[in-house]
Every structure is written in structure tokens, then in C-alpha cells.
Coordinates of C-alpha atoms in Angstrom, one line a residue:
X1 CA 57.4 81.7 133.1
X2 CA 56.2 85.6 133.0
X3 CA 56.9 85.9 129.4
X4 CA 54.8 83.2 128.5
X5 CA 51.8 84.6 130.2
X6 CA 52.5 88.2 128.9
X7 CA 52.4 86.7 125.4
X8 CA 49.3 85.3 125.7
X9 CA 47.8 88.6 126.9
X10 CA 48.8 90.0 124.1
X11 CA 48.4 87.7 121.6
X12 CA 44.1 87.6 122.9
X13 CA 44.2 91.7 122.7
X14 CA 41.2 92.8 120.6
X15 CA 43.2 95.3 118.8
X16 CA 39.2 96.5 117.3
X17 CA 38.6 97.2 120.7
X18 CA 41.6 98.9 121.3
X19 CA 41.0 101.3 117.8
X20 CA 38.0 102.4 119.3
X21 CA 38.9 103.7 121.7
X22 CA 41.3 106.1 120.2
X23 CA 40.5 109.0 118.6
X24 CA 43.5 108.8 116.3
X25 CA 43.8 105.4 114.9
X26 CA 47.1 105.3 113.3
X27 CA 48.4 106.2 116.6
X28 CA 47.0 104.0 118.3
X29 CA 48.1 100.9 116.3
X30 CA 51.8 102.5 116.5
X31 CA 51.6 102.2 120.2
X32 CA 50.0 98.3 119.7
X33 CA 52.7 97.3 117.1
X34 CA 55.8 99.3 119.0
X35 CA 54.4 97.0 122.4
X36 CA 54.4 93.7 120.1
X37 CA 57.6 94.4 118.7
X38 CA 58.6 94.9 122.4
X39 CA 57.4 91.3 123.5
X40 CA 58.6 89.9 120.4
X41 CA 62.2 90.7 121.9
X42 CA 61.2 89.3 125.1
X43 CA 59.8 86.3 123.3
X44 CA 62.8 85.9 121.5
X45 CA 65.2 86.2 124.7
X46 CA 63.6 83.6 126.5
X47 CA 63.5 81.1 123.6
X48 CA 66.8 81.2 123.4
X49 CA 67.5 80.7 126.9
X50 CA 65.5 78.2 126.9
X51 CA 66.8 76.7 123.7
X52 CA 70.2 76.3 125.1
X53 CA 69.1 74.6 128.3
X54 CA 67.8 72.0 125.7
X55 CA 70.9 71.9 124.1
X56 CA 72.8 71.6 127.5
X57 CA 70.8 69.0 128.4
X58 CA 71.4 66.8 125.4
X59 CA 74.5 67.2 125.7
X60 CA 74.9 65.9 129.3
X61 CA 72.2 63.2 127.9
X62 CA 75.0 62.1 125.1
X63 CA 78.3 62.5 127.3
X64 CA 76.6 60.2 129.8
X65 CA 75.2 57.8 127.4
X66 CA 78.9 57.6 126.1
X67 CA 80.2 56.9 129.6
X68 CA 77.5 53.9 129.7
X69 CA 79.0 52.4 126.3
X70 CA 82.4 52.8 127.3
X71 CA 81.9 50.9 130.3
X72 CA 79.5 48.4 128.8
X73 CA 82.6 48.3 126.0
X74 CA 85.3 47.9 129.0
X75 CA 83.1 44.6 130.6
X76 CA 82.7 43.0 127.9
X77 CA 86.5 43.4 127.6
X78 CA 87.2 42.2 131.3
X79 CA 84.9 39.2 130.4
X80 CA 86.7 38.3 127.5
X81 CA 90.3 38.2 129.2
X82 CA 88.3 36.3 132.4
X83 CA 88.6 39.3 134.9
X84 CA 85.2 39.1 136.1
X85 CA 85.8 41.0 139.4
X86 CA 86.9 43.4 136.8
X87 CA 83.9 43.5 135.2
X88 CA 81.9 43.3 137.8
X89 CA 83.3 46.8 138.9
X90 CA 82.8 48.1 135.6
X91 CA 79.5 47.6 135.2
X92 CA 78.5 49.3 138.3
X93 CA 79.8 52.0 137.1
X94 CA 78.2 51.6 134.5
X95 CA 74.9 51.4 136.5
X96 CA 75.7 54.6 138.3
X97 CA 75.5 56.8 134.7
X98 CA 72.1 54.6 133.3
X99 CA 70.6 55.9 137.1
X100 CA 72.3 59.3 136.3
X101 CA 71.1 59.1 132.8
X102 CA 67.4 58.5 133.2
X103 CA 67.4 61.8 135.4
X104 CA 69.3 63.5 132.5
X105 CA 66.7 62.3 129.9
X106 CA 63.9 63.7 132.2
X107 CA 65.3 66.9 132.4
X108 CA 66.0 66.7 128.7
X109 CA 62.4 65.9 127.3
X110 CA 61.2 69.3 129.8
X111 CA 63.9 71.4 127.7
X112 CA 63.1 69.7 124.4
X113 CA 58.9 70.4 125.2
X114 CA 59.8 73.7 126.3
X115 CA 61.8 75.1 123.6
X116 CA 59.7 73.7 121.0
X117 CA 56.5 75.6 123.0
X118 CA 58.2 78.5 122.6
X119 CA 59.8 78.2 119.1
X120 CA 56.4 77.8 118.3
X121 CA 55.2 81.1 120.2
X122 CA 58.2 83.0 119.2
X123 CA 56.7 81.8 115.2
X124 CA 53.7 82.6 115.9
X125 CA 54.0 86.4 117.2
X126 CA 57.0 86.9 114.1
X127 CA 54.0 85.9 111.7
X128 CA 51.3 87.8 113.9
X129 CA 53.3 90.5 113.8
X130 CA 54.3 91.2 109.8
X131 CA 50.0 90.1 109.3
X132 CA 49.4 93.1 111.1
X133 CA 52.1 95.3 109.6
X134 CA 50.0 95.4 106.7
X135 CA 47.0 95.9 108.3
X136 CA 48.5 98.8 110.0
X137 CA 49.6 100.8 106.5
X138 CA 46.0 99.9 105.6
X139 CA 44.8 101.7 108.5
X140 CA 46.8 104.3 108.3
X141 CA 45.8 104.6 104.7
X142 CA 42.5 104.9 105.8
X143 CA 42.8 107.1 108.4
X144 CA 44.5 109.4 105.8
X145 CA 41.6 109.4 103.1
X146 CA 39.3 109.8 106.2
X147 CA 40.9 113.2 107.4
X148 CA 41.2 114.6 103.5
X149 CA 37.6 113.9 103.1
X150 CA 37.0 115.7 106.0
X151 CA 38.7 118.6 104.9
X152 CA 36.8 118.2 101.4
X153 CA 33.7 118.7 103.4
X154 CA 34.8 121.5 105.5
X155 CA 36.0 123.2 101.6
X156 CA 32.5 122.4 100.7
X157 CA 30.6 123.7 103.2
X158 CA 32.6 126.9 102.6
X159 CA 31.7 127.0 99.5
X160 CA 28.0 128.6 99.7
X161 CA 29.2 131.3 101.9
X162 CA 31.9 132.0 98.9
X163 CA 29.5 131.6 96.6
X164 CA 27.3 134.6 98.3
X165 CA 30.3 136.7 98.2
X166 CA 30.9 136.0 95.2
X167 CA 27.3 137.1 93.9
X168 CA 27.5 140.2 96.4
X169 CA 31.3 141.3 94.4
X170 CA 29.5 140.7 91.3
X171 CA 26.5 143.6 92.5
X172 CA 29.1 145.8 93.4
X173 CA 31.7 145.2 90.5
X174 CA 28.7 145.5 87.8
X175 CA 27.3 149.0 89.9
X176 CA 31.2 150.4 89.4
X177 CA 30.6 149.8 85.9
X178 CA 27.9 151.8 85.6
X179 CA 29.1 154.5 87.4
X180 CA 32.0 154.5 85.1
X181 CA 30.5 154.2 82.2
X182 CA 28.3 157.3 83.3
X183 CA 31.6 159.3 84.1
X184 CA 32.6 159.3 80.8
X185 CA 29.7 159.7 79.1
X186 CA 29.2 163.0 81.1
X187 CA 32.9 163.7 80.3
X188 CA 31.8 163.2 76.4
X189 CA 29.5 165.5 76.7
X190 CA 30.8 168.3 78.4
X191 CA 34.0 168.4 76.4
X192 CA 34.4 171.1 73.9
X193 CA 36.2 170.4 71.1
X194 CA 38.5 172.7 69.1
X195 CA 39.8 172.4 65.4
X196 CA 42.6 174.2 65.9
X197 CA 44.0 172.5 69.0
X198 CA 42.8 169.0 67.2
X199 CA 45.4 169.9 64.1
X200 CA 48.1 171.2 66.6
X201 CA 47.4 168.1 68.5
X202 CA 47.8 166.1 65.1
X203 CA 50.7 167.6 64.1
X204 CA 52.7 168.7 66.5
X205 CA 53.8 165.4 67.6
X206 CA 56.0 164.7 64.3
X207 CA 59.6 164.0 65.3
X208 CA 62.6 165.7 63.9
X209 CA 63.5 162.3 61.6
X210 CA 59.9 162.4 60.2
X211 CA 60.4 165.7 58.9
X212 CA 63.9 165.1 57.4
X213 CA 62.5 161.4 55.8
X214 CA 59.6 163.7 54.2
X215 CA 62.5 166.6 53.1
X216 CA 64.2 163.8 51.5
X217 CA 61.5 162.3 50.0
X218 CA 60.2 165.4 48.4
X219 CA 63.6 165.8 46.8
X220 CA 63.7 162.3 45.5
X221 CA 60.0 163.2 43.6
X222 CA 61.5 166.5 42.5
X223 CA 58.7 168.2 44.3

């Protein structure tokens, strides 16, 4: 039986083995469980064909050992009326299904040895199977911490070169500041101030509403 010898490859895989020799993991383990799952539905076909050969069998084994009791059943009744040529012709009939029926139970005891070998395999992979289900999120959880920390590093080892730019923007921003500062100071100095314009400056800027609010205000003091 082919299926029988592809399960047990399968089922002896060293799926370490297989893991490291993939450079991604989770992949890897996708492929081994999508191939399981695969076989499983092999597996499962041939139990069941083999399941209902047993049951074919036993069935043949019962409807035979019927025929022997209703023949057995029909003697005895041949006997009891004293028809023993009767009898004598029923129980070789008789005869012909307990020969028939010790083939049947042979064939019968395979099936029932073979379906039970492969309700066990068929079992046995269904259990293998959700086992490594959960080993495969934990992998894959793995491989997932494994690949952000690698990405922490990469961050990390960025982070001098920032840090040198940083210090270099730092030179150049606190150099701008002087240079500003030094602007205006020169722009202090060589300004010329006027009274005049500083009053003109000061007042001229007075709006329309100002002047009517004082106007009204004066009035109100009697000034």
C-alpha cells in the first residue's frame, strides 16, 4: 500500500532539519504543514476504503453465517419429521457455506487488522498534525521577534551616525546664532535715532475711534 509507506516518510521527517535549511522559517514550516495536511487527505481516503472492505467483509461473514443456521435450523427440522435424506441434503449445504465461511472470516480478520492499522495512522497524523500547528504559530512568532530585532539593530547602529549629525547641526545652528546676534547688534549701533520721527511714530498710529472716545471723554470731564 503506497500511502502507507508515504506516511511513514513523513511521519520520521526531521522537521529541525528541514528548518535549517531554510532561510525563512515560517515558510518553510507552511510548505511542511500544507504537505502533511496533503497526506492527511490521502490517509484519510485510504482508511476509508479500507474501512468499508472491512465492513463488506463482515457483512458477507454474517449473511453466510445466517445461511449456516438456517440450514442447521432446516435439519434439525427434516430430523424431527423423519426425512433424513432431507436432512442429509441440507446439511451439505450447510457444509458448503461453513467451507465458504472460513474463507470469508480470513478475508475478514485482514480488513478488520487493516482498518484498525490505519485508523490508528490516520489518529496518529490528525494529532501529529494540530501538535505541530502550535508549534508552527510559535515559530512563526519567533521568527517575527527575530526580524524586528533585527531591524532594532539596524535603528541602532544608525544611530551614531545620527548622533554625529546631530552634533555637526548643533555647530552650525549655534554659529547662525552668532552671526545673528552680531547682525543686530551692528544694526543697533548704526541706527540713528530721531525724536521727532519717535513721537510721529507714537502718535500717528491712533485710529479715528480713539480720537472720538478721547473727544467724548473730555466732554464728559468738562475739560
Amino acid at each position: 500500500m503506497g500511502i502507507l509507506a508515504r506516511f511513514k516518510d513523513i511521519m520520521s521527517a526531521n522537521i529541525n532539519a528541514l528548518l535549517d535549511k531554510c532561510e525563512d522559517p515560517a515558510k518553510m514550516i507552511d510548505e511542511y504543514m500544507r504537505q502533511l495536511t496533503e497526506e492527511l487527505a490521502d490517509v484519510k481516503k485510504e482508511t476509508a476504503g479500507v474501512m468499508a472492505e472491512e465492513k463488506r467483509t463482515k457483512r458477507m461473514l454474517d449473511e453466510n453465517n445466517e445461511q449456516i443456521e438456517k440450514y442447521d435450523a432446516m435439519a434439525r427440522k427434516a430430523l424431527t419429521a423423519g426425512n433424513e435424506d432431507d436432512a442429509r441434503v441440507l446439511l451439505t449445504k450447510k457444509q458448503e457455506y461453513v467451507t465458504n465461511g472460513a474463507d470469508i472470516q480470513k478475508s475478514y480478520e485482514v480488513a478488520h487488522a487493516n482498518a484498525n492499522k490505519m485508523r490508528e495512522m490516520h489518529d496518529k497524523l490528525t494529532k501529529d498534525i494540530q501538535t505541530l500547528e502550535q508549534r508552527r504559530a510559535n515559530v512563526k512568532a519567533k521568527v517575527a521577534v527575530a526580524k524586528t530585532q533585527e531591524k532594532i539593530n539596524k535603528v541602532t547602529g544608525s544611530m551614531d551616525a545620527a548622533s554625529s549629525s546631530m552634533r555637526a547641526f548643533e555647530r552650525m545652528e549655534e554659529k547662525a546664532d552668532r552671526m545673528l546676534d552680531q547682525a543686530n547688534a551692528m544694526a543697533e549701533l548704526n541706527e540713528e535715532l530721531d525724536p521727532v520721527e519717535d513721537l510721529e511714530a507714537k502718535y500717528s498710529g491712533a485710529s479715528a475711534s480713539v480720537e472720538d472716545e478721547l473727544e467724548k471723554m473730555k466732554k464728559e470731564m468738562g475739560l
